mmCIF file of C-alpha atoms in Angstrom:
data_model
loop_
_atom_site.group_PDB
_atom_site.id
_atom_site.type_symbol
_atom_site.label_atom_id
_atom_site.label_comp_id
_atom_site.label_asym_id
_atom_site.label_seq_id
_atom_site.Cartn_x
_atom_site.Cartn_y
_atom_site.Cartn_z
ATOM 1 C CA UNK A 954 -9.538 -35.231 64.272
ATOM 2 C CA UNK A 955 -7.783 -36.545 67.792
ATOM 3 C CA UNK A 956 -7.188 -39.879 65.622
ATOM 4 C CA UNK A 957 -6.163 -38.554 62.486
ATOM 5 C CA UNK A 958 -3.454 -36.731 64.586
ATOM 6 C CA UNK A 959 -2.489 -39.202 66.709
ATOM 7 C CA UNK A 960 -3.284 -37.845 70.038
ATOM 8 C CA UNK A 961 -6.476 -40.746 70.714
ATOM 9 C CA UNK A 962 -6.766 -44.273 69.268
ATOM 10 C CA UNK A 963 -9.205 -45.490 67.016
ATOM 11 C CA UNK A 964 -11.350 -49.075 67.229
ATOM 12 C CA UNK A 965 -11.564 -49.383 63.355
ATOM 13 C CA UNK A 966 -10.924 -48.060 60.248
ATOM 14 C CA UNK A 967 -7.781 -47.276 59.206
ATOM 15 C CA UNK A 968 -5.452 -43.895 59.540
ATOM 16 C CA UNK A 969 -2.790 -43.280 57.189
ATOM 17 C CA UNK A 970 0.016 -40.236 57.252
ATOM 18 C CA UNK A 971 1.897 -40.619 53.729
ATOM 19 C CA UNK A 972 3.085 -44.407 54.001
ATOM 20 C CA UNK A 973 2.567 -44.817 58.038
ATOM 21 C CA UNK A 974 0.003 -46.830 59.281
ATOM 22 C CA UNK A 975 -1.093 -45.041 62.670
ATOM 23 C CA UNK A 976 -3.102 -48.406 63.791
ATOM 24 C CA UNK A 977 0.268 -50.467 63.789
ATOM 25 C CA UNK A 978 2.257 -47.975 66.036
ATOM 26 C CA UNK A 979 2.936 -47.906 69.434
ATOM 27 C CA UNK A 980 2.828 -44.708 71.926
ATOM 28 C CA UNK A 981 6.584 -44.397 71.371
ATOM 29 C CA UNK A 982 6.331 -44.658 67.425
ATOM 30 C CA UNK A 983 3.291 -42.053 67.970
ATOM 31 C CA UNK A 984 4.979 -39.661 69.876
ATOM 32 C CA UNK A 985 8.056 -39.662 67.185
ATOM 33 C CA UNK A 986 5.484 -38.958 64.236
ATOM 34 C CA UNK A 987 3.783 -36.430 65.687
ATOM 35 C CA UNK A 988 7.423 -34.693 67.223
ATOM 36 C CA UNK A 989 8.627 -34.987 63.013
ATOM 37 C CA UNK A 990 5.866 -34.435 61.649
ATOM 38 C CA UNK A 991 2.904 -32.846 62.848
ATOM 39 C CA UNK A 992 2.075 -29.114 64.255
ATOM 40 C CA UNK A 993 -0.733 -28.055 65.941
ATOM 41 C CA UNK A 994 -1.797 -25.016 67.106
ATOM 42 C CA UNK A 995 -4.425 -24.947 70.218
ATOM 43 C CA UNK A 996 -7.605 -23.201 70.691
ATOM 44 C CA UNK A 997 -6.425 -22.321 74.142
ATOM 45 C CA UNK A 998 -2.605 -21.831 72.809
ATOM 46 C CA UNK A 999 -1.322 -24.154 75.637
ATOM 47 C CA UNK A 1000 1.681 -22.221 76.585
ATOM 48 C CA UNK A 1001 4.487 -22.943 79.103
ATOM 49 C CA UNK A 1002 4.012 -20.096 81.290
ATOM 50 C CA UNK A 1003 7.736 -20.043 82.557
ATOM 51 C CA UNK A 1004 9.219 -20.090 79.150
ATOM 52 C CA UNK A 1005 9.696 -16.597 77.233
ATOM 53 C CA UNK A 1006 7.901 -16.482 73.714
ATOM 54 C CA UNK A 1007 11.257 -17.751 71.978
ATOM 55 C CA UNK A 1008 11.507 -20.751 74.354
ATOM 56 C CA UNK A 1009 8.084 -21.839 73.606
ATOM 57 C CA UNK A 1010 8.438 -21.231 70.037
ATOM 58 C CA UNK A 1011 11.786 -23.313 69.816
ATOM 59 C CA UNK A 1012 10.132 -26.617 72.533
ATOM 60 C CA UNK A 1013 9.207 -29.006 70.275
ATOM 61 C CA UNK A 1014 12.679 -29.031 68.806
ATOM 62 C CA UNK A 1015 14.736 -28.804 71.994
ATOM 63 C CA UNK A 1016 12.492 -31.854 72.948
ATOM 64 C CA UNK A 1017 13.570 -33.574 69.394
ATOM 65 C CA UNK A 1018 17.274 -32.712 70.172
ATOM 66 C CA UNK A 1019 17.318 -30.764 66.978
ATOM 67 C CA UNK A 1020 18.937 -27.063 66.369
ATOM 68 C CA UNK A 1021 16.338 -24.512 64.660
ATOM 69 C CA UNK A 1022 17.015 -23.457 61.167
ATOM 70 C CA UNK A 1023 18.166 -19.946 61.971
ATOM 71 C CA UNK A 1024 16.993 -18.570 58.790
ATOM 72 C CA UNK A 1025 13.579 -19.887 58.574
ATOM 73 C CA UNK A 1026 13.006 -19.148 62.225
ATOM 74 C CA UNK A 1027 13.608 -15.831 62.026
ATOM 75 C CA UNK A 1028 11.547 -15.286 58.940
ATOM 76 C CA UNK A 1029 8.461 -16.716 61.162
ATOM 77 C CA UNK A 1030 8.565 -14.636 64.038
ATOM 78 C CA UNK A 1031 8.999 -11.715 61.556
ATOM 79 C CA UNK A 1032 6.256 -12.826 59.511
ATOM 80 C CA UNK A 1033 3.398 -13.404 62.566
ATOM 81 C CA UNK A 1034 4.964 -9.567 64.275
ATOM 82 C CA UNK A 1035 7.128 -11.230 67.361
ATOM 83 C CA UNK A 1036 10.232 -9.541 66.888
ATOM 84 C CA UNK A 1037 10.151 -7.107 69.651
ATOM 85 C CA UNK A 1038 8.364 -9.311 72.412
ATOM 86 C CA UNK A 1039 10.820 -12.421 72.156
ATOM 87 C CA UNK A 1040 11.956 -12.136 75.565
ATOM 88 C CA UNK A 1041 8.301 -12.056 77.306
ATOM 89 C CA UNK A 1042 6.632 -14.530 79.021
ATOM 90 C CA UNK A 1043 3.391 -15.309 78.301
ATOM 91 C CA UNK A 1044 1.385 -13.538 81.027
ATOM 92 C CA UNK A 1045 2.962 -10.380 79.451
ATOM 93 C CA UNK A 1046 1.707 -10.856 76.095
ATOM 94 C CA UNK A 1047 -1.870 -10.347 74.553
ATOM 95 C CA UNK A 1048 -4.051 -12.369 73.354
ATOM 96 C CA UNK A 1049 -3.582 -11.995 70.061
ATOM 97 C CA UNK A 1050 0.452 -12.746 70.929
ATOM 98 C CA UNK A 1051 -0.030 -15.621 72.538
ATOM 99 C CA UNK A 1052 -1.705 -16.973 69.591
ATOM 100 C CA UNK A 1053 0.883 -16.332 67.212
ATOM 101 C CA UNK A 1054 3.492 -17.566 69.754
ATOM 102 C CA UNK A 1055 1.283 -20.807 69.363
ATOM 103 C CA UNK A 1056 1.071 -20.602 65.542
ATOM 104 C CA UNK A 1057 4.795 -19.584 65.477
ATOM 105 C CA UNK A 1058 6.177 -22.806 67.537
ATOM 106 C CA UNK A 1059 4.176 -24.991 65.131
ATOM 107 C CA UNK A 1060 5.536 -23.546 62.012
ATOM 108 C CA UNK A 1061 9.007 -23.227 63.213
ATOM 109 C CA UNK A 1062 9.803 -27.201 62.619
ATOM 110 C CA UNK A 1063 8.161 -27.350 59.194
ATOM 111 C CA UNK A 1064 5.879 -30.178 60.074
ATOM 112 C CA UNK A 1065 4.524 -32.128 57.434
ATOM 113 C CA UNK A 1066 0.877 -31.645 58.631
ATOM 114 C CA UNK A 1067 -0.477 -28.770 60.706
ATOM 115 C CA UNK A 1068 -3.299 -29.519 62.848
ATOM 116 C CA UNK A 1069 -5.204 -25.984 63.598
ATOM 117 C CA UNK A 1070 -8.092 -25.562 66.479
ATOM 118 C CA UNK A 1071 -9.895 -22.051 66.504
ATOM 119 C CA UNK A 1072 -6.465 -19.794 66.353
ATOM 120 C CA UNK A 1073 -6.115 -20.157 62.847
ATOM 121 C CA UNK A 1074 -9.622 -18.276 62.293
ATOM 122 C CA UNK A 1075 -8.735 -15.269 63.537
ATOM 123 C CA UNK A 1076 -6.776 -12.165 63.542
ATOM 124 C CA UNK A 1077 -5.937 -13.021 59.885
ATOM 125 C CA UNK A 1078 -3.603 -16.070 61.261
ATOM 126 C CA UNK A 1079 -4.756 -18.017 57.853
ATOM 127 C CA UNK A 1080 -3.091 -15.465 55.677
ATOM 128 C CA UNK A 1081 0.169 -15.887 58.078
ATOM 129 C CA UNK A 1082 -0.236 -19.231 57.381
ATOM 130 C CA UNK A 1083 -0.187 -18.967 53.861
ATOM 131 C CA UNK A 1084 2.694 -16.240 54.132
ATOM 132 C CA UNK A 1085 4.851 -18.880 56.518
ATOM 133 C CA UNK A 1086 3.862 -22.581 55.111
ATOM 134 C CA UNK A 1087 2.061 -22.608 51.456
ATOM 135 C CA UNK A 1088 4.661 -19.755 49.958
ATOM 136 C CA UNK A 1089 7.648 -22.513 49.880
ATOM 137 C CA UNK A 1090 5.522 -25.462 49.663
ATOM 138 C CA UNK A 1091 5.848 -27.685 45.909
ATOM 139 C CA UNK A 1092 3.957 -30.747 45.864
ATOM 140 C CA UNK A 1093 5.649 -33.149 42.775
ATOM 141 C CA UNK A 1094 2.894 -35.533 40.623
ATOM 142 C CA UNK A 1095 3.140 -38.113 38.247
ATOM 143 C CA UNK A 1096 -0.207 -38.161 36.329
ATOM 144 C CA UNK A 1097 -0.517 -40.888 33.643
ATOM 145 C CA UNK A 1098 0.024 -40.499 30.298
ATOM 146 C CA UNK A 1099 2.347 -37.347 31.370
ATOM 147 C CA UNK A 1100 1.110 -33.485 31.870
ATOM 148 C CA UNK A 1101 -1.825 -32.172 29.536
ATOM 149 C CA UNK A 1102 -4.560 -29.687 30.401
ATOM 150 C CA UNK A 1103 -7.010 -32.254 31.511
ATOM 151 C CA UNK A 1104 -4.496 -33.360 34.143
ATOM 152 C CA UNK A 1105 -3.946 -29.950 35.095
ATOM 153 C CA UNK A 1106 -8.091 -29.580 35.292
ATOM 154 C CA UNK A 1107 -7.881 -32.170 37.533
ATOM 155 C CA UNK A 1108 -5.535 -31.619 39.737
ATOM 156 C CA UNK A 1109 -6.860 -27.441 39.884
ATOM 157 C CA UNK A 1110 -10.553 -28.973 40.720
ATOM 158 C CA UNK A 1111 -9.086 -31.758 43.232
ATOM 159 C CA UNK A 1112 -7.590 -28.411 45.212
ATOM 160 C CA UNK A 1113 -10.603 -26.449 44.634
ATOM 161 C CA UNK A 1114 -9.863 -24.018 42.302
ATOM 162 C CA UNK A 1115 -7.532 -21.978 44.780
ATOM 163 C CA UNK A 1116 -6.243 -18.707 43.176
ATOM 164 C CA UNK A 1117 -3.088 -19.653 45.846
ATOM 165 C CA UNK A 1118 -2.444 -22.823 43.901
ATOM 166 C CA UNK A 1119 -0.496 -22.723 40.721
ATOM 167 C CA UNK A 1120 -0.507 -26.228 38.673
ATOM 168 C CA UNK A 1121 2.822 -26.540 36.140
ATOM 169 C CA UNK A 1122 4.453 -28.839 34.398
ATOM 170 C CA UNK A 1123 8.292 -29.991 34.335
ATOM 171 C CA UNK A 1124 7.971 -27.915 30.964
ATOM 172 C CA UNK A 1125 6.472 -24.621 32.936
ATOM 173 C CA UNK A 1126 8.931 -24.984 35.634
ATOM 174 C CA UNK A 1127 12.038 -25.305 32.906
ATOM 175 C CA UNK A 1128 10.324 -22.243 30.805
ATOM 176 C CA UNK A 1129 10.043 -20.032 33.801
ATOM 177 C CA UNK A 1130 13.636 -20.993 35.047
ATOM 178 C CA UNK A 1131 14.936 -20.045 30.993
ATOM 179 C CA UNK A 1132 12.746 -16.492 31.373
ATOM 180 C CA UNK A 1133 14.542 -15.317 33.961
ATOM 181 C CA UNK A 1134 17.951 -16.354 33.533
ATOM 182 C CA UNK A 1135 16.881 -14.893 29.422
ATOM 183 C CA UNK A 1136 15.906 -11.190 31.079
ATOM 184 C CA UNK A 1137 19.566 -11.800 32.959
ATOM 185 C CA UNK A 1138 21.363 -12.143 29.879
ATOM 186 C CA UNK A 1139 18.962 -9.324 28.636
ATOM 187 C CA UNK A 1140 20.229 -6.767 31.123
ATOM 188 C CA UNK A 1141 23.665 -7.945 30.644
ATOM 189 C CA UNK A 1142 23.450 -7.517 26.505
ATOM 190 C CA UNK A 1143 22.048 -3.761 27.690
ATOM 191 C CA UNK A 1144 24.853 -3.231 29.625
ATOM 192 C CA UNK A 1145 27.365 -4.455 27.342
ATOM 193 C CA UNK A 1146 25.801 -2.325 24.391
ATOM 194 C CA UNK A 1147 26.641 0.768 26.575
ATOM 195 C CA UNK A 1148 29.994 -0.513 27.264
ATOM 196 C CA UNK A 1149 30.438 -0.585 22.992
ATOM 197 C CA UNK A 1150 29.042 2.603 22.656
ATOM 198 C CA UNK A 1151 31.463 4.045 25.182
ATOM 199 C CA UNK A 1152 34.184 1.992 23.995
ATOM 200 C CA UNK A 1153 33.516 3.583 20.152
ATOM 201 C CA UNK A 1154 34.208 6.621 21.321
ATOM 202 C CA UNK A 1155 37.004 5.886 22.637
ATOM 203 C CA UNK A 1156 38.350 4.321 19.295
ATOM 204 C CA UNK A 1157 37.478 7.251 17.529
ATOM 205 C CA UNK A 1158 39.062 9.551 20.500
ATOM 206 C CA UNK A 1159 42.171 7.728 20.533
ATOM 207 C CA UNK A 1160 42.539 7.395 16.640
ATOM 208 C CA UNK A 1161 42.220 11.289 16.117
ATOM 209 C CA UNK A 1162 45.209 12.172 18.616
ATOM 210 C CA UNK A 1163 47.155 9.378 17.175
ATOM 211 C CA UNK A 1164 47.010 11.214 13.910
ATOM 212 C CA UNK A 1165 47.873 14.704 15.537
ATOM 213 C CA UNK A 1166 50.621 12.703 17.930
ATOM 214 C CA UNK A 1167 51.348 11.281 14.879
ATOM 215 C CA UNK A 1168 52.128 14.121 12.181
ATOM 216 C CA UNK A 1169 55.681 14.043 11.522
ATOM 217 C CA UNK A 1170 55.467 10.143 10.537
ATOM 218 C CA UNK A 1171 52.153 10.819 8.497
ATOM 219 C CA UNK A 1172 53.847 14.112 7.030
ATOM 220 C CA UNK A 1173 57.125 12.257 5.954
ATOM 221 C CA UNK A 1174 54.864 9.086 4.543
ATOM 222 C CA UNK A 1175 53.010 11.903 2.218
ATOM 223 C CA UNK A 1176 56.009 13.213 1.197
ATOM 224 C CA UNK A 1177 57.737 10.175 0.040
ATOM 225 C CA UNK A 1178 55.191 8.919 -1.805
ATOM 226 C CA UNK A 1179 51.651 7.945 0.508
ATOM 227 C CA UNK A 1180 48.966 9.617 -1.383
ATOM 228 C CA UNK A 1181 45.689 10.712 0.799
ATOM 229 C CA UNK A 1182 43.423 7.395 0.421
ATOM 230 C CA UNK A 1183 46.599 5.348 0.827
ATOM 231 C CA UNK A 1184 46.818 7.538 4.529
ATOM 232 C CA UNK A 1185 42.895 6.708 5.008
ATOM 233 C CA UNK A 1186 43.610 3.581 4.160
ATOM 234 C CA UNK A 1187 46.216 2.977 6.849
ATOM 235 C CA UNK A 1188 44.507 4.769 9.604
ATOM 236 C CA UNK A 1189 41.520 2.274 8.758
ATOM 237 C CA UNK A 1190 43.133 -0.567 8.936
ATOM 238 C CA UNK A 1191 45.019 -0.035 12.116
ATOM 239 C CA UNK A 1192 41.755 0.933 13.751
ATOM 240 C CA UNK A 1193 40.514 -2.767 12.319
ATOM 241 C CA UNK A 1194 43.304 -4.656 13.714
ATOM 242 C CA UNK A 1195 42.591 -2.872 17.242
ATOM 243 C CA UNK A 1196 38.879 -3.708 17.212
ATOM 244 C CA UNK A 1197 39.472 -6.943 15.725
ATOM 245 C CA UNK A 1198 41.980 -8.082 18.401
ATOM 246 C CA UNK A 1199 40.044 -6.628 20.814
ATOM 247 C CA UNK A 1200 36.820 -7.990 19.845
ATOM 248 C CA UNK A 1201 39.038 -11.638 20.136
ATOM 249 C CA UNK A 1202 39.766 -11.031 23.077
ATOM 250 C CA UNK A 1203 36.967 -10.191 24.461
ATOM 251 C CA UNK A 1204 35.179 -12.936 23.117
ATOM 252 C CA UNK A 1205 37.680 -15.292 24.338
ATOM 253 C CA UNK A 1206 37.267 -13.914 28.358
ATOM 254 C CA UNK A 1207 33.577 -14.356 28.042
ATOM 255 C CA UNK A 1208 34.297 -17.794 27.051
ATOM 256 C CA UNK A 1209 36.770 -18.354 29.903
ATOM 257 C CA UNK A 1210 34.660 -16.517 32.606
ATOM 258 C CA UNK A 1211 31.268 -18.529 31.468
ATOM 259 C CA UNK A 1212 32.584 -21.653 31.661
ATOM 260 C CA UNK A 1213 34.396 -20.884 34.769
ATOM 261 C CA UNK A 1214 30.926 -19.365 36.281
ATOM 262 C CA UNK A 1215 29.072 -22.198 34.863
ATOM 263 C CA UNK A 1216 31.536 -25.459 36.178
ATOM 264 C CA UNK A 1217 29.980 -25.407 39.586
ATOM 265 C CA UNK A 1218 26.843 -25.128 38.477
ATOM 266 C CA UNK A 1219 27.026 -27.965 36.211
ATOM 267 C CA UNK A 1220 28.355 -30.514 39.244
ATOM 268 C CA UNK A 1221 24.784 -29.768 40.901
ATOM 269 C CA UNK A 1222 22.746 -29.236 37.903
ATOM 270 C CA UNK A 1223 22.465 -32.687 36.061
ATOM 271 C CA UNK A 1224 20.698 -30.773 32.907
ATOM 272 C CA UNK A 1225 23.410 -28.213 32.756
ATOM 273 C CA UNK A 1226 25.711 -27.862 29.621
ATOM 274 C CA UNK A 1227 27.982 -25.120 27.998
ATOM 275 C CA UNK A 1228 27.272 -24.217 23.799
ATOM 276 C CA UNK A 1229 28.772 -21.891 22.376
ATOM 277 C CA UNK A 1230 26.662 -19.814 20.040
ATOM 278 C CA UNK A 1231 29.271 -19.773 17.174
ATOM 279 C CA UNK A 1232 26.991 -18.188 14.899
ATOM 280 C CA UNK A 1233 26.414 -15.124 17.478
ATOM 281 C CA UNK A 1234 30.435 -14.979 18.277
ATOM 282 C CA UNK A 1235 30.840 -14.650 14.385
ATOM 283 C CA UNK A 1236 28.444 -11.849 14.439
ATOM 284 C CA UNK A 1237 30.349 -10.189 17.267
ATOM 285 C CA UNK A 1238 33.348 -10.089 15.654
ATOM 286 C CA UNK A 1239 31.758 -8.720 12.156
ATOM 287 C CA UNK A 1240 30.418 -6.592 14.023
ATOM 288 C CA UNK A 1241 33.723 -5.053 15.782
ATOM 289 C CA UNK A 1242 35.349 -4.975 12.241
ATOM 290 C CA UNK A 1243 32.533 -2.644 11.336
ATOM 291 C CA UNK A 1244 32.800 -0.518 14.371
ATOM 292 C CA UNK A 1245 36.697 -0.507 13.841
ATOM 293 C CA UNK A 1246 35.834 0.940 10.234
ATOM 294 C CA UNK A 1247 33.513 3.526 11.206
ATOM 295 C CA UNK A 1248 35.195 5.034 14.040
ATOM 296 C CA UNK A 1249 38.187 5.453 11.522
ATOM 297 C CA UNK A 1250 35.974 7.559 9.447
ATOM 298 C CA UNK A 1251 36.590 10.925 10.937
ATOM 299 C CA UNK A 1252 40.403 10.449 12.179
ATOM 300 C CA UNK A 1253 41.592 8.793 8.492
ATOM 301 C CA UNK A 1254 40.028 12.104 6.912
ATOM 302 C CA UNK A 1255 41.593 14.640 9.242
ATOM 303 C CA UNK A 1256 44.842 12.790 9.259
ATOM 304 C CA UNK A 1257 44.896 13.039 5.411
ATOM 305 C CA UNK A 1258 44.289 16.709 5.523
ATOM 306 C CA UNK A 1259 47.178 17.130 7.230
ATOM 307 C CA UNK A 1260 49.900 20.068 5.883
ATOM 308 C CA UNK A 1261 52.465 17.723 5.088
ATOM 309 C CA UNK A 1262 55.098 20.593 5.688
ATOM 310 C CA UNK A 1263 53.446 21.314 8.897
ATOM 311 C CA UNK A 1264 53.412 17.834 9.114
ATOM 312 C CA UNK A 1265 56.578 17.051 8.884
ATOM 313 C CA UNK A 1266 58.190 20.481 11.447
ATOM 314 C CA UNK A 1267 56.001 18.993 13.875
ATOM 315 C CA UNK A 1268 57.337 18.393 17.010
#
């Protein structure tokens, strides 16, 4: 294990991390790889017994000259239960602290490989493991002859059958992506069928005190000559020219606002691309003609029940 991690040197054989050749590197080279790229995590925890639990957390990177992702940081000491004891030393932690401080510093540069002594077999440190390093973890392969299930078999037997693993293809990943952003647009279409309802209503609100605002010009039309479906017939198509328009023009800020939402996203997403579902938008609008001739139902009648006398004193 000492070889394999680059701490003791090795007579023969050969020792390989990713493309690096440990045999052909010198204790300067070593010392970089295991700084970038390796964690371990001591039986004995090997902490600096002047620094506080932060500053031993955050050595390895002060010694690389790097700054510590802020974000991920944080989410490690909250996941191993250090939030409150930050600012002790390690003579004034437990045992069981001072093992996640040790667990914690090794996690908090994302190594590439984490080299684990006794520590990581108890007080559940394995599943903090899992929590802090596996969760985010994707490992990309090219298999020949593409994905298929045998692949998959492979690959799920090569790891052991893990229930932690999941094995997907580019296809999974794309059909997961589409589910989600699909129950998005699902919650949105919810939303937006509310918004008609409401809006309906409205239409058929605003159409019936037109005709009572209304009653001297309906009155005199009757009088001169509009017969009763000619006044439902005017009533309806005013209320179809409102829902009409406004079913254009509410198509047309959807438009404007998608592709504005979706530009960005397109510049960093080399699969991205903006189609307009013209066979849906046509739907839309036959659809707001229809609502603009129901909700005229109601308001044509009443307004050709109107007392065209009354109609016409109206003030």
């Amino acid at each position: 294990m000492h070889c394999v991690a680059g701490l003791d040197t090795f007579s023969s054989g050969s020792v390989r991390i990713g493309d690096t050749e440990l045999g052909a590197l010198k204790d300067k080279q070593l010392t970089r790889l295991r700084r970038d790229k390796i964690g371990f995590i001591f039986q004995v925890f090997d902490l600096l017994p002047t620094l506080t639990a932060l500053e031993n957390i955050t050595l390895p990177m002060d010694i690389a000259g790097r700054k510590p992702d802020r974000q991920w940081l944080d989410t490690v000491i909250d996941t191993v239960g250090l939030s409150g004891r930050l600012s002790h030393r390690p003579s004034q932690l437990s045992g069981g602290q001072q093992q996640r401080v040790a667990v914690a510093r090794t996690l908090a540069s994302r190594p590439d490989i984490v080299f684990g002594d006794e520590p990581t077999g108890n007080l559940d440190v394995d599943g903090t493991l899992r929590r802090t390093g596996a969760a985010d973890l994707k490992v990309l392969v090219a298999t020949a002859g593409g994905p298929s299930d045998a692949a998959r078999a492979r690959g799920a037997r090569a790891l052991g059958d893990s229930p932690a693993v999941r094995i997907r293809s580019e296809r999974d990943v794309s059909e997961e992506s589409a589910r989600s952003v699909t129950l998005m647009l699902d919650m949105l279409y919810a939303l937006l069928a509310m918004a008609v309802v409401i809006t309906v209503l409205g239409v058929v609100n605003t159409l019936a005190m037109a005709a009572s605002e209304r009653a001297r010009e309906i009155g005199t039309l009757r009088a001169i000559g509009l017969d009763r479906s000619g006044t439902k017939r005017m009533v309806r198509l005013e209320s179809l020219a409102v829902s009409l328009s406004g079913g254009a023009l509410g198509i047309a800020l959807g438009v404007f606002f998608g592709w504005a939402t979706g530009e960005p996203l397109g510049t960093r997403t080399k699969t991205y691309e903006l189609i307009l579902p013209w066979d849906r938008i046509a739907v839309f609008l036959l659809l707001a003609a229809v609502v603009g001739v129901l909700a005229a139902l109601w308001p044509a009648r009443r307004a050709a029940r109107l007392n065209m006398l009354q109609a016409i004193r109206a003030e």
